[in-house]
N, C-alpha and C. Protein backbone atom coordinates (compact mmCIF):
# COMPACT_ATOMS: atom_id res chain seq x y z
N UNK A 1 0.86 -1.17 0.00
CA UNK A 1 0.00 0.00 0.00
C UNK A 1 0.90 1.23 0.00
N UNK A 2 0.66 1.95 -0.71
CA UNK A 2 1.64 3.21 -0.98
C UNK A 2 0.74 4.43 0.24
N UNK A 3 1.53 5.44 0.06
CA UNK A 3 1.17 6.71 0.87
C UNK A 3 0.05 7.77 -0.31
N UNK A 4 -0.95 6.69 -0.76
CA UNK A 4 -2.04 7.53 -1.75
C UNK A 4 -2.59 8.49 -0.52
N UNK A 5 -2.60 9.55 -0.97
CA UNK A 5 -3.79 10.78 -0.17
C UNK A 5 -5.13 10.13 0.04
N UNK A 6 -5.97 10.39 0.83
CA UNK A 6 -6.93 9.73 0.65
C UNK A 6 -8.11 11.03 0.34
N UNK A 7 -9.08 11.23 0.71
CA UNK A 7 -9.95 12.63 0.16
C UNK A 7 -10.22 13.06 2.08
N UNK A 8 -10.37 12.56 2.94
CA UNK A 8 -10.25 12.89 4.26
C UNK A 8 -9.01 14.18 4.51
N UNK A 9 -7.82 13.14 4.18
CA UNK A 9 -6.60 13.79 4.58
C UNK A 9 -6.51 15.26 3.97
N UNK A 10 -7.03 15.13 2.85
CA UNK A 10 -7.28 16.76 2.14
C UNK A 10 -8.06 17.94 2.93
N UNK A 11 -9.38 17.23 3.36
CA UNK A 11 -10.14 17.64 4.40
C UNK A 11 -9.15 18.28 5.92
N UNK A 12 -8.47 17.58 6.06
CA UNK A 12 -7.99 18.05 7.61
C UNK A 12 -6.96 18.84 7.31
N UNK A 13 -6.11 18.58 6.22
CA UNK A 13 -5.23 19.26 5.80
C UNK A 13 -5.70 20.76 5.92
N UNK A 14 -6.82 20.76 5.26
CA UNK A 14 -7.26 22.49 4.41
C UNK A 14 -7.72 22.90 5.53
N UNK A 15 -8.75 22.13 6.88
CA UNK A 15 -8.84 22.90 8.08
C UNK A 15 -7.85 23.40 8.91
N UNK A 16 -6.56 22.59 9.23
CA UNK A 16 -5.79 22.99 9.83
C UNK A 16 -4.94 24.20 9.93
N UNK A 17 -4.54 25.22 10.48
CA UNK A 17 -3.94 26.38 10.47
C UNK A 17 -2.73 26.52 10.25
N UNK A 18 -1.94 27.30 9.53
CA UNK A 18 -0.79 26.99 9.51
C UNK A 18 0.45 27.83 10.65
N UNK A 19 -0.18 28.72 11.30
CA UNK A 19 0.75 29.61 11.84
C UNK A 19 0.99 28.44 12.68
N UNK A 20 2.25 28.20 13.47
CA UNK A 20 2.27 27.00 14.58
C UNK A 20 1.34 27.52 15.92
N UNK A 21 1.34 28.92 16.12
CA UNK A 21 0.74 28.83 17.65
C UNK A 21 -0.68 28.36 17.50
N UNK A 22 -1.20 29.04 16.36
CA UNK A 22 -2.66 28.61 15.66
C UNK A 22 -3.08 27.35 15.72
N UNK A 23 -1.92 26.53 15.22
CA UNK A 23 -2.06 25.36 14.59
C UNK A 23 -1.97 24.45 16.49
N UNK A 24 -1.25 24.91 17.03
CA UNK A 24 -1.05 23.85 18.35
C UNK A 24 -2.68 24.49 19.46
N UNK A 25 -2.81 25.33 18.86
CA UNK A 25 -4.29 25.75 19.73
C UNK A 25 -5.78 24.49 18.86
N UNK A 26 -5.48 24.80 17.97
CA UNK A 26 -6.36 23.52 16.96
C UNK A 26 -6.16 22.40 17.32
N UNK A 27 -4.99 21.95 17.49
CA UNK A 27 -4.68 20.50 18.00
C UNK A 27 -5.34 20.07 18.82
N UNK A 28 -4.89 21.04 19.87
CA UNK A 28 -5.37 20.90 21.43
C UNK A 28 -6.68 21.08 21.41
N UNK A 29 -7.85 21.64 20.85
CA UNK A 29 -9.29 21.92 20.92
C UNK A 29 -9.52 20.33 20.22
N UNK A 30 -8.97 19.69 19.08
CA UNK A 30 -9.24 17.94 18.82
C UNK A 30 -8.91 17.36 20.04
N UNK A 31 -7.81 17.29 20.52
CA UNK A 31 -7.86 16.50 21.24
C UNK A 31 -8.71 16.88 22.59
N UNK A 32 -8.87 17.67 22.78
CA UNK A 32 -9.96 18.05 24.03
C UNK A 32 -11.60 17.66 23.80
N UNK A 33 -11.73 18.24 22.35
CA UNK A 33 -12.86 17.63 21.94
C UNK A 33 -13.25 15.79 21.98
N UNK A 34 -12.20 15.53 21.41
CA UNK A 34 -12.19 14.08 21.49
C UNK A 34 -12.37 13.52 22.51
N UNK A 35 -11.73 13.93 23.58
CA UNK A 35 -12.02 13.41 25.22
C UNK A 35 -13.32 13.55 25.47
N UNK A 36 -13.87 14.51 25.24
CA UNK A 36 -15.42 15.34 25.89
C UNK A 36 -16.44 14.11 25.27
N UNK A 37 -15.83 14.72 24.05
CA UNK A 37 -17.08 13.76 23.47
C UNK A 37 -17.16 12.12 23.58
N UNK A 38 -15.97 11.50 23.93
CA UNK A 38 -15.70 10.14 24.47
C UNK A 38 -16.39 10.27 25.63
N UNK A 39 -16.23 10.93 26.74
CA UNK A 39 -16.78 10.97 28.00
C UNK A 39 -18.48 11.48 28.28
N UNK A 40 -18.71 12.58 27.48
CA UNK A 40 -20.00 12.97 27.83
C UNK A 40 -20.70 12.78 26.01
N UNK A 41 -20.45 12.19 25.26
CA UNK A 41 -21.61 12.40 23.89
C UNK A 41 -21.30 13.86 23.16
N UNK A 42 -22.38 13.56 22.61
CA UNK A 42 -22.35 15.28 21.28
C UNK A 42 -22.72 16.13 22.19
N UNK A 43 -23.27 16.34 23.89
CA UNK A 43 -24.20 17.50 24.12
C UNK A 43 -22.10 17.45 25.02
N UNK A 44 -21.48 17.41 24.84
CA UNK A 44 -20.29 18.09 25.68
C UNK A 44 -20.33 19.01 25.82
N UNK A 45 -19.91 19.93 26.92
CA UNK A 45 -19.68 21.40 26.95
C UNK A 45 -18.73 22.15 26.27
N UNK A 46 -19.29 22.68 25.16
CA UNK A 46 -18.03 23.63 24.20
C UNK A 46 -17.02 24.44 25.81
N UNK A 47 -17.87 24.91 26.27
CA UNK A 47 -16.78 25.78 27.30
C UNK A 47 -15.84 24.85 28.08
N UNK A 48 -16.22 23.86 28.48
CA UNK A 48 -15.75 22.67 28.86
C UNK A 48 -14.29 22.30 27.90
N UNK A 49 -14.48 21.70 26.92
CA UNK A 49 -13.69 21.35 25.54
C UNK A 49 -12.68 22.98 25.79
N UNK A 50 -13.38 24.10 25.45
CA UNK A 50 -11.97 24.89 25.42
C UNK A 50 -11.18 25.16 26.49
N UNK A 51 -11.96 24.79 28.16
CA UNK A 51 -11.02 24.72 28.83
C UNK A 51 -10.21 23.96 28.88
N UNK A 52 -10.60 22.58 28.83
CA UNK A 52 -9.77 21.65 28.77
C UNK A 52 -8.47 21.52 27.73
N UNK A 53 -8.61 22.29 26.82
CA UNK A 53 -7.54 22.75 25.85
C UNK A 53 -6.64 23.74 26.15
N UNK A 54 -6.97 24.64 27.21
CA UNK A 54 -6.72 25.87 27.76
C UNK A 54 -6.24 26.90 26.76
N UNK A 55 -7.69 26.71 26.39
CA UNK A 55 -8.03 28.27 25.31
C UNK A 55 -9.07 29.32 25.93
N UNK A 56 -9.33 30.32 25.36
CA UNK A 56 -10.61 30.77 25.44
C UNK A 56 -11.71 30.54 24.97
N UNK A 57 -12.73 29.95 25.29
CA UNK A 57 -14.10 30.45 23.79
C UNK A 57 -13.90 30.55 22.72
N UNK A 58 -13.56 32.23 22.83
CA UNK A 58 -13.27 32.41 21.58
C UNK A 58 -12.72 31.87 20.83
N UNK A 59 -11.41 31.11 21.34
CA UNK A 59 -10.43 30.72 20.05
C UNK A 59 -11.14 29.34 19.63
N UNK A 60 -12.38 28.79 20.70
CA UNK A 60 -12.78 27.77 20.05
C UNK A 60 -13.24 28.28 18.73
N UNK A 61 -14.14 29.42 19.11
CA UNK A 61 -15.18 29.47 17.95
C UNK A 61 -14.54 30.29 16.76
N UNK A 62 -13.31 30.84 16.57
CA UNK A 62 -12.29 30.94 15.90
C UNK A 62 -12.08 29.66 15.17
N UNK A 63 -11.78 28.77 15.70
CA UNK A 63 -11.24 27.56 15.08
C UNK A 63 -12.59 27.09 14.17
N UNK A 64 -13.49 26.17 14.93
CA UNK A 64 -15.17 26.12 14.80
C UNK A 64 -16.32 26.74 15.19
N UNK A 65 -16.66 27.67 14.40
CA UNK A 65 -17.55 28.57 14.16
C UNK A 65 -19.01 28.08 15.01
N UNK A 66 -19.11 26.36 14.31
CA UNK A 66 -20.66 26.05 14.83
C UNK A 66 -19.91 24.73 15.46
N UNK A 67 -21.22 24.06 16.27
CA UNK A 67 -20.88 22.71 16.82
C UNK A 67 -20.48 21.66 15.51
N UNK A 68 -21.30 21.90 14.70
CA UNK A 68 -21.05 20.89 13.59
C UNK A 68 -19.76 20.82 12.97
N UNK A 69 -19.07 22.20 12.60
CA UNK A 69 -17.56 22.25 12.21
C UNK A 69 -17.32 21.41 13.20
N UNK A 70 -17.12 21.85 14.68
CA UNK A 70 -16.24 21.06 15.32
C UNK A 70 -16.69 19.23 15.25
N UNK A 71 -17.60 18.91 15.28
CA UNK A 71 -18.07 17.76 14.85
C UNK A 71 -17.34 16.99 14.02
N UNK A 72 -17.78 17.79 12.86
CA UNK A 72 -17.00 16.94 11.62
C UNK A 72 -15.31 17.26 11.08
N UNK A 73 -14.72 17.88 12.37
CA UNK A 73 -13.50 17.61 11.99
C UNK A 73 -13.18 16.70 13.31
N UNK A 74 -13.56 16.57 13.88
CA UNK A 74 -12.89 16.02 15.46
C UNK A 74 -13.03 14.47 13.88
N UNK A 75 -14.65 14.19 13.54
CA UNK A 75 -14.90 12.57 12.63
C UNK A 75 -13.67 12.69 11.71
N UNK A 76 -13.04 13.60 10.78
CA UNK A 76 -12.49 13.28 9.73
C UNK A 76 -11.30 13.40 10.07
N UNK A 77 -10.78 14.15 11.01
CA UNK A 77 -9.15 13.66 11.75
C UNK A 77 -9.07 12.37 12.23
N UNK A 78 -10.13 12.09 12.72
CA UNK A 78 -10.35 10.33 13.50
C UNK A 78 -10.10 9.76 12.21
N UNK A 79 -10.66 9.76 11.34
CA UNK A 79 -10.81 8.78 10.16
C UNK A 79 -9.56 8.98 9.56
N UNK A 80 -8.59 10.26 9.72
CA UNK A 80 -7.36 10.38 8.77
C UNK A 80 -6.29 9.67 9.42
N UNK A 81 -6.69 9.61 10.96
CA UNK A 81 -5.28 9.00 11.33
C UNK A 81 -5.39 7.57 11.04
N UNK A 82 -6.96 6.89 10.85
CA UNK A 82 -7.18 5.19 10.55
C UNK A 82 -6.77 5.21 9.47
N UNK A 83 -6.71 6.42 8.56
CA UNK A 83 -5.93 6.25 7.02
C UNK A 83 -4.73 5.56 6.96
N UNK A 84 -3.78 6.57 7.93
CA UNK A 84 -2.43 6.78 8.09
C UNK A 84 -1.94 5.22 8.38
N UNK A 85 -2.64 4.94 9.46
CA UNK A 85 -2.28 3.87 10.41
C UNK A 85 -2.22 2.89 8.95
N UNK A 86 -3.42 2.59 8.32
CA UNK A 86 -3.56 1.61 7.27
C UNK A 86 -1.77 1.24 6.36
N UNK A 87 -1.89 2.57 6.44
CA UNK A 87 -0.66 2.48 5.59
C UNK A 87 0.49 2.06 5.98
N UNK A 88 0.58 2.78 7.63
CA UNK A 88 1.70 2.28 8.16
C UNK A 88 1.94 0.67 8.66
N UNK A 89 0.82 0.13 8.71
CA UNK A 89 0.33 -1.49 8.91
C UNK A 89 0.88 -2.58 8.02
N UNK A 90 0.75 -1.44 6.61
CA UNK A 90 0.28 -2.54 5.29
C UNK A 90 1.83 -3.63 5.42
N UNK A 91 2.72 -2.92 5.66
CA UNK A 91 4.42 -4.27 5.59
C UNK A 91 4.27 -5.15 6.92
N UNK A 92 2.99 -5.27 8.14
CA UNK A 92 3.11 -6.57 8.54
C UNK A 92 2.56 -7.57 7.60
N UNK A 93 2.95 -8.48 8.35
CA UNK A 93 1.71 -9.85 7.52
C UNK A 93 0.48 -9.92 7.78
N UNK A 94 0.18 -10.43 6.90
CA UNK A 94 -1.46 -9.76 6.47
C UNK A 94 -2.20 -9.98 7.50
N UNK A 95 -2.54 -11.14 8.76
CA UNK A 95 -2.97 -11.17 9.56
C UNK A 95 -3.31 -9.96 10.42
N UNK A 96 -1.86 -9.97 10.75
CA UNK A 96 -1.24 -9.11 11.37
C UNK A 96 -1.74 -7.93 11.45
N UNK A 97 -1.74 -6.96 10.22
CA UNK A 97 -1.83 -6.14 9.64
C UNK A 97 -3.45 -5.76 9.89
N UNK A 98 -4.44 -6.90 9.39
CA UNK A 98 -5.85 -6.07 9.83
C UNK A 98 -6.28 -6.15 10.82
N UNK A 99 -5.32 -7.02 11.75
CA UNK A 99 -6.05 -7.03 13.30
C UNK A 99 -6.02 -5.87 14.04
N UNK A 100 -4.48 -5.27 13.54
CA UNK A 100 -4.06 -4.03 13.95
C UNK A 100 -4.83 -2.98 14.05
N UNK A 101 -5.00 -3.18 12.70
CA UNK A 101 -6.00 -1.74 11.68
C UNK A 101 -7.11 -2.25 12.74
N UNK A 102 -7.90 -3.24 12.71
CA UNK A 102 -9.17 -3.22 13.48
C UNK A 102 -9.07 -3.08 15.08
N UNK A 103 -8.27 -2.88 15.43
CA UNK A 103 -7.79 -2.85 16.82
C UNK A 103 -8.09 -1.29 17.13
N UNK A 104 -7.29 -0.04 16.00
CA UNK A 104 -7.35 1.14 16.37
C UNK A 104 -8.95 1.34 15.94
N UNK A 105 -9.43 0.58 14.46
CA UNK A 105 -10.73 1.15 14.59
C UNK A 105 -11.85 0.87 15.31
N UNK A 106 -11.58 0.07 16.26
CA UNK A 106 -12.62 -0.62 17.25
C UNK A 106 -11.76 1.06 18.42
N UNK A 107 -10.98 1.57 18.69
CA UNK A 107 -10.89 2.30 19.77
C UNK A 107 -11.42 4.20 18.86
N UNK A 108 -11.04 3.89 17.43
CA UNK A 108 -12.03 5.01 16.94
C UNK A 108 -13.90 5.43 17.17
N UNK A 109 -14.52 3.90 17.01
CA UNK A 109 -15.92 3.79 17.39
C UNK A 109 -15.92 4.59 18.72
N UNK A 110 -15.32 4.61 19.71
CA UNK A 110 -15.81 5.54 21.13
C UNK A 110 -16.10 6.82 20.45
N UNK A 111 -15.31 7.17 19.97
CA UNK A 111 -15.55 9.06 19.41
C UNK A 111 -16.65 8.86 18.25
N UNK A 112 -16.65 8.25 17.38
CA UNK A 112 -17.55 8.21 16.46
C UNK A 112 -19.45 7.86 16.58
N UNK A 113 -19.37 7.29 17.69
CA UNK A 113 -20.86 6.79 18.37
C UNK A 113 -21.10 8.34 18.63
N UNK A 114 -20.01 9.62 19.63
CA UNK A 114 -20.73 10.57 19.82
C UNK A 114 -20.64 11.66 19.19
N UNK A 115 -20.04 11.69 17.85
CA UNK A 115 -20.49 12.51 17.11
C UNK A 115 -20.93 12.62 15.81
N UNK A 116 -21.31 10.87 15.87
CA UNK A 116 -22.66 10.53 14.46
C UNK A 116 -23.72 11.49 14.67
N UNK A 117 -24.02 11.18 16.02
CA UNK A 117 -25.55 11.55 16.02
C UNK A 117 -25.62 13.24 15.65
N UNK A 118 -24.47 14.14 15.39
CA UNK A 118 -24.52 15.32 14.83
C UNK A 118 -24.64 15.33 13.60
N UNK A 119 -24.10 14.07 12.93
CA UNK A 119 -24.04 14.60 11.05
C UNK A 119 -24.90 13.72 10.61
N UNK A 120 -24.89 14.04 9.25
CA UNK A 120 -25.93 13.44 8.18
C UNK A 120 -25.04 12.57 7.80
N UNK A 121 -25.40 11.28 7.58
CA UNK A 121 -24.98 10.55 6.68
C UNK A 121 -24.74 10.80 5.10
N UNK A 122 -25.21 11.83 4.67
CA UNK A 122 -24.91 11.82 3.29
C UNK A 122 -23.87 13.09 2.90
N UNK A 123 -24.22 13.90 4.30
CA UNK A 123 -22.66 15.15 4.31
C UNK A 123 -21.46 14.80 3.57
N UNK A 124 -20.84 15.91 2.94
CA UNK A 124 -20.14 15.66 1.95
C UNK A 124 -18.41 14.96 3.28
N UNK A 125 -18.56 15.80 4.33
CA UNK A 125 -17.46 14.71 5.00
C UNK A 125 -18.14 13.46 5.47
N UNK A 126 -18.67 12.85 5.78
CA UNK A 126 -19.10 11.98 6.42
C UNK A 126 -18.83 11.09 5.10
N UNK A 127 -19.43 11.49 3.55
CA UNK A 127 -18.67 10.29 2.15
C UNK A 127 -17.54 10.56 1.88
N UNK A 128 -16.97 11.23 2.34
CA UNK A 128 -15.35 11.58 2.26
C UNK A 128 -14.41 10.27 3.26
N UNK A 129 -15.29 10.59 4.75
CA UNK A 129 -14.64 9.70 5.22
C UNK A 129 -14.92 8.20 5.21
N UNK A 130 -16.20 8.38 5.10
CA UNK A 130 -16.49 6.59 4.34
C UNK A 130 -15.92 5.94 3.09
N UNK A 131 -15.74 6.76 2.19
CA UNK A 131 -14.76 6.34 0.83
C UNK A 131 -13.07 6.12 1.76
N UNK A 132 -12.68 7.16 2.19
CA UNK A 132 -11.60 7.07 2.87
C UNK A 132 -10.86 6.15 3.47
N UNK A 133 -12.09 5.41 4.43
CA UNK A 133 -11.89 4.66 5.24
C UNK A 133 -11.66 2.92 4.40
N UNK A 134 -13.04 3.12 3.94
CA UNK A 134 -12.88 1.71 2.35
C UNK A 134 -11.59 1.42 1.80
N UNK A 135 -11.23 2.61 1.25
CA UNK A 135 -9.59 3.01 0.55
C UNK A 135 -9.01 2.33 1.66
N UNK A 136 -7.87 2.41 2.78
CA UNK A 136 -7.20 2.43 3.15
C UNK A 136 -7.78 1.27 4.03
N UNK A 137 -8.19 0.71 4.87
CA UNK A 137 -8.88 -0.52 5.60
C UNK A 137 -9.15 -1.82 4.33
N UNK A 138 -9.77 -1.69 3.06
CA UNK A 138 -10.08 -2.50 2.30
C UNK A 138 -9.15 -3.19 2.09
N UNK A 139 -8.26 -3.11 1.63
CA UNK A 139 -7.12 -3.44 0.64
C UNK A 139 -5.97 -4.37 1.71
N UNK A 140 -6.45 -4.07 3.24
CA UNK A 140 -5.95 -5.05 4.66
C UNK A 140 -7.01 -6.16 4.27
N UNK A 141 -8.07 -5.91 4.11
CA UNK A 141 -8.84 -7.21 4.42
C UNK A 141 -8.48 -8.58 2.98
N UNK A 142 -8.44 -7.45 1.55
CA UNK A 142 -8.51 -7.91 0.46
C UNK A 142 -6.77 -9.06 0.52
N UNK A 143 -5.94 -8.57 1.14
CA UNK A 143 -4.56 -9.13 1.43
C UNK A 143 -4.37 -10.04 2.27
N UNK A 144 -5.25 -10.09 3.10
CA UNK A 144 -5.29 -11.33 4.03
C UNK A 144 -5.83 -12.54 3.64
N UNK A 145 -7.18 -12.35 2.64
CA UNK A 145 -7.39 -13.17 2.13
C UNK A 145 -7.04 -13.25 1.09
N UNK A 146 -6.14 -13.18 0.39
CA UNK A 146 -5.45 -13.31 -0.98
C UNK A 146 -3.93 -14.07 -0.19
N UNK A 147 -4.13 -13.76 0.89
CA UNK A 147 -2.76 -14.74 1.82
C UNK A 147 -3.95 -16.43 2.45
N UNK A 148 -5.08 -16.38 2.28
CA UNK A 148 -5.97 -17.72 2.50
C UNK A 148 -5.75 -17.50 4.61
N UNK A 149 -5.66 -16.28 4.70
CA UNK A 149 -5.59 -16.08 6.27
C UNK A 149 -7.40 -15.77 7.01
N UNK A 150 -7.73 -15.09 5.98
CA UNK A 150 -9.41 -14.88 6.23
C UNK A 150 -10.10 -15.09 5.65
N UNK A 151 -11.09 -15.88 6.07
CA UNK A 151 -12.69 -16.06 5.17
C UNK A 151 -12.58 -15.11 3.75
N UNK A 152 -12.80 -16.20 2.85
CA UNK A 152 -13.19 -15.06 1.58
C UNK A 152 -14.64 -15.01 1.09
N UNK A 153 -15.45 -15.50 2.23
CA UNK A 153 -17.18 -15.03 2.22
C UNK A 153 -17.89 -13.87 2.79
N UNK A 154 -16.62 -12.91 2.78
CA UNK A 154 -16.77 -11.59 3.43
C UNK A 154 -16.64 -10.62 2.53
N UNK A 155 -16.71 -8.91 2.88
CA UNK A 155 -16.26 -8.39 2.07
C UNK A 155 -16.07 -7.41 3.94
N UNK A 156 -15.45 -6.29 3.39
CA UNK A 156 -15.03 -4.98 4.49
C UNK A 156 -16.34 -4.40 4.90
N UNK A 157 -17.06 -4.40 3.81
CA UNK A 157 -18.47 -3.72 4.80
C UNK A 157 -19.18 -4.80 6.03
N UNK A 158 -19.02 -6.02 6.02
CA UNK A 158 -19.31 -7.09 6.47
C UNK A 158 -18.59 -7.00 8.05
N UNK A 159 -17.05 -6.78 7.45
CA UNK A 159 -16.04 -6.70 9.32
C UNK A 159 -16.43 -5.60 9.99
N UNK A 160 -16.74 -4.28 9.10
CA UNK A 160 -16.84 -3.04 9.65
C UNK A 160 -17.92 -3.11 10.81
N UNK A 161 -18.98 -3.92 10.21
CA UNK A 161 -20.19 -3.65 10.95
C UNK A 161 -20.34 -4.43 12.12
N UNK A 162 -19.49 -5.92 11.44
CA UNK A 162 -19.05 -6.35 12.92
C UNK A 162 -18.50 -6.22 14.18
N UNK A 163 -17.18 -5.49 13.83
CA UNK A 163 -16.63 -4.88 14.92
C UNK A 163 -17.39 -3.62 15.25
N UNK A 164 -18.09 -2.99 14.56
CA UNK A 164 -19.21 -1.77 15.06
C UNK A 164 -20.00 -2.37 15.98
N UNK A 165 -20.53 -3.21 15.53
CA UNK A 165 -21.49 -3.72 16.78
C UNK A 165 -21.19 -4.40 17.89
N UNK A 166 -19.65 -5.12 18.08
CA UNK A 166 -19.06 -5.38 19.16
C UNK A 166 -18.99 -4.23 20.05
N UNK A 167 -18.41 -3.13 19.68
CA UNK A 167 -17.90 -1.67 20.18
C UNK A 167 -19.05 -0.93 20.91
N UNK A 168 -20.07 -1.35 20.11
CA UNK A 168 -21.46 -0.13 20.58
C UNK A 168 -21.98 -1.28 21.93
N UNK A 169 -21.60 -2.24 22.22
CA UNK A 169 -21.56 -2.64 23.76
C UNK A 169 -21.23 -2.13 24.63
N UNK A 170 -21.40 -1.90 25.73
CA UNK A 170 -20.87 -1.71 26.79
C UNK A 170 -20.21 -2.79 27.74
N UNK A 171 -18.89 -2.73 27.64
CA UNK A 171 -18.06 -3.70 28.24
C UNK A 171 -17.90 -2.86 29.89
N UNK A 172 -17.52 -3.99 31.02
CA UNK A 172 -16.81 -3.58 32.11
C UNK A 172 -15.14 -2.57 32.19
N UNK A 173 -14.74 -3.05 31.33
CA UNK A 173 -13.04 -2.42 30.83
C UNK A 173 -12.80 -2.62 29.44
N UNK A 174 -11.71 -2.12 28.76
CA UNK A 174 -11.22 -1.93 28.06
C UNK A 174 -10.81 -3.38 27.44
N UNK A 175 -9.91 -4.20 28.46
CA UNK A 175 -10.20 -5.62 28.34
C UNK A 175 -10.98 -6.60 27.91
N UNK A 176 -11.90 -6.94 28.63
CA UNK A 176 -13.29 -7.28 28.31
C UNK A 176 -13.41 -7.25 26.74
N UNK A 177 -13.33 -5.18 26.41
CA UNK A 177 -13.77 -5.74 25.07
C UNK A 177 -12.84 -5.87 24.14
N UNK A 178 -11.37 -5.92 24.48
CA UNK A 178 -10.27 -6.49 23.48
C UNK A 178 -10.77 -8.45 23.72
N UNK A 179 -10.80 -8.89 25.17
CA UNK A 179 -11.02 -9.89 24.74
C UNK A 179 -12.48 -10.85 23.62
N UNK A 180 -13.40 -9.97 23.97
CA UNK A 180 -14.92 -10.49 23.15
C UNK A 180 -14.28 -9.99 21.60
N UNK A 181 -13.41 -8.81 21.34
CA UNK A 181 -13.29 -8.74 19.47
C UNK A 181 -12.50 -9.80 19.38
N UNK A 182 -11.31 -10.10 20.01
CA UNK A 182 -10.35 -11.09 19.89
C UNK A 182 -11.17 -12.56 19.44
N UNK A 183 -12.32 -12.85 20.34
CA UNK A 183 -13.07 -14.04 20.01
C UNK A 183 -13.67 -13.92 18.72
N UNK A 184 -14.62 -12.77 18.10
CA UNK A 184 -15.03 -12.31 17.28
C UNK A 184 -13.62 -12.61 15.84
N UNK A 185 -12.89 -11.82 16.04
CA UNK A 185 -11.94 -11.63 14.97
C UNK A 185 -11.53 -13.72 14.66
N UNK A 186 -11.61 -14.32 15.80
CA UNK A 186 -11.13 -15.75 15.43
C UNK A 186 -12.08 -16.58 14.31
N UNK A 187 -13.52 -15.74 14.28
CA UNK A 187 -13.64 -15.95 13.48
C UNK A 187 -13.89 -15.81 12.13
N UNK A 188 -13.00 -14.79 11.74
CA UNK A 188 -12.83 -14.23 10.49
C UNK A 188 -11.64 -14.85 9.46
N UNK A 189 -10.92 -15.50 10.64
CA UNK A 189 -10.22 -16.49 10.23
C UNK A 189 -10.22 -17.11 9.15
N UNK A 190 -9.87 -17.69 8.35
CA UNK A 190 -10.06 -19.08 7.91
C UNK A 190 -9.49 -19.89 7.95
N UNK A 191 -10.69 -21.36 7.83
CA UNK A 191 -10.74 -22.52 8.30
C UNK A 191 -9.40 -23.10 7.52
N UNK A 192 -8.70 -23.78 8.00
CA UNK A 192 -6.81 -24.40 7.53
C UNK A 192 -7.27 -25.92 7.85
């Protein structure tokens, strides 16, 4: 798998700021956002999120104007780094390689459960990052079984939804639900 752009990465690219102080105040409002919304859902407290970034307000709403900007970039940075990762994956062995990938995207689903319920499914990021995600995740699954390592009565929309619906459980720990995908993923296997 080469380092293809994907149409996400363009997306975060063109939001991001370039001055550095700019740019490390943006950072910090994702990753603050990301926490919030892991912990409390889409109704998080914007004032909350910029403290926790230790900004002002303002520079939130500098950065994201409405809740939804911030929404759909907190989704399409999530989705750019599952890009990245894809890529950086692709030289294990193929096993290897999509358990990985499904490992970070089973810990992406926490942020993504709470800030679906802000966008439209047909928003032009939301098919940005679904093409995106296809691109760069597909081509793990398509290699594993072209190595006779996984079921070839599957396709990627098939694992996606699987491990989606493992995730949208509520486990006791973190554990718990590495061990129930771990059972799950055994059988994606194929039969030797």
């Amino acid at each position: 798998m080469t380092a293809t752009p994907f149409p996400v990465g363009e997306i975060v690219a063109t939001r991001r700021p370039h001055r550095k102080d700019a740019a490390r105040n943006y950072d910090a409002l994702l990753t603050a956002a990301r926490e919030a919304f892991a912990a409390h859902g889409s109704e998080a407290s914007l004032e909350d999120i910029a403290r926790r970034a230790g900004v002002g307000i303002g520079t939130l709403y500098r950065n994201f104007p409405t809740r939804r900007d911030l929404f759909e970039t907190v989704y399409a940075d999530e989705v750019n780094v599952l890009c990245r990762a894809a890529v950086e994956l692709a030289g294990r062995e193929p096993w290897e390689a999509l358990t990985a990938w499904l490992d970070r995207f089973a810990g992406y689903m926490v942020t993504k459960r709470a800030v679906r319920e802000a966008l439209d499914n047909q928003s032009d990021i939301f098919t940005a990052c679904r093409d995106s995600m296809y691109a760069a995740g597909g081509p793990l699954l398509e290699r594993a079984q072209r190595a006779g390592v996984v079921r070839a009565d599957m396709d990627f929309s098939d694992l996606l939804r699987m491990v989606a619906g493992i995730t949208a459980t509520a486990f006791d720990d973190d554990a718990q639900r590495d061990r129930v995908l771990a059972i799950a993923l055994d059988g994606v296997r194929a039969v030797r």
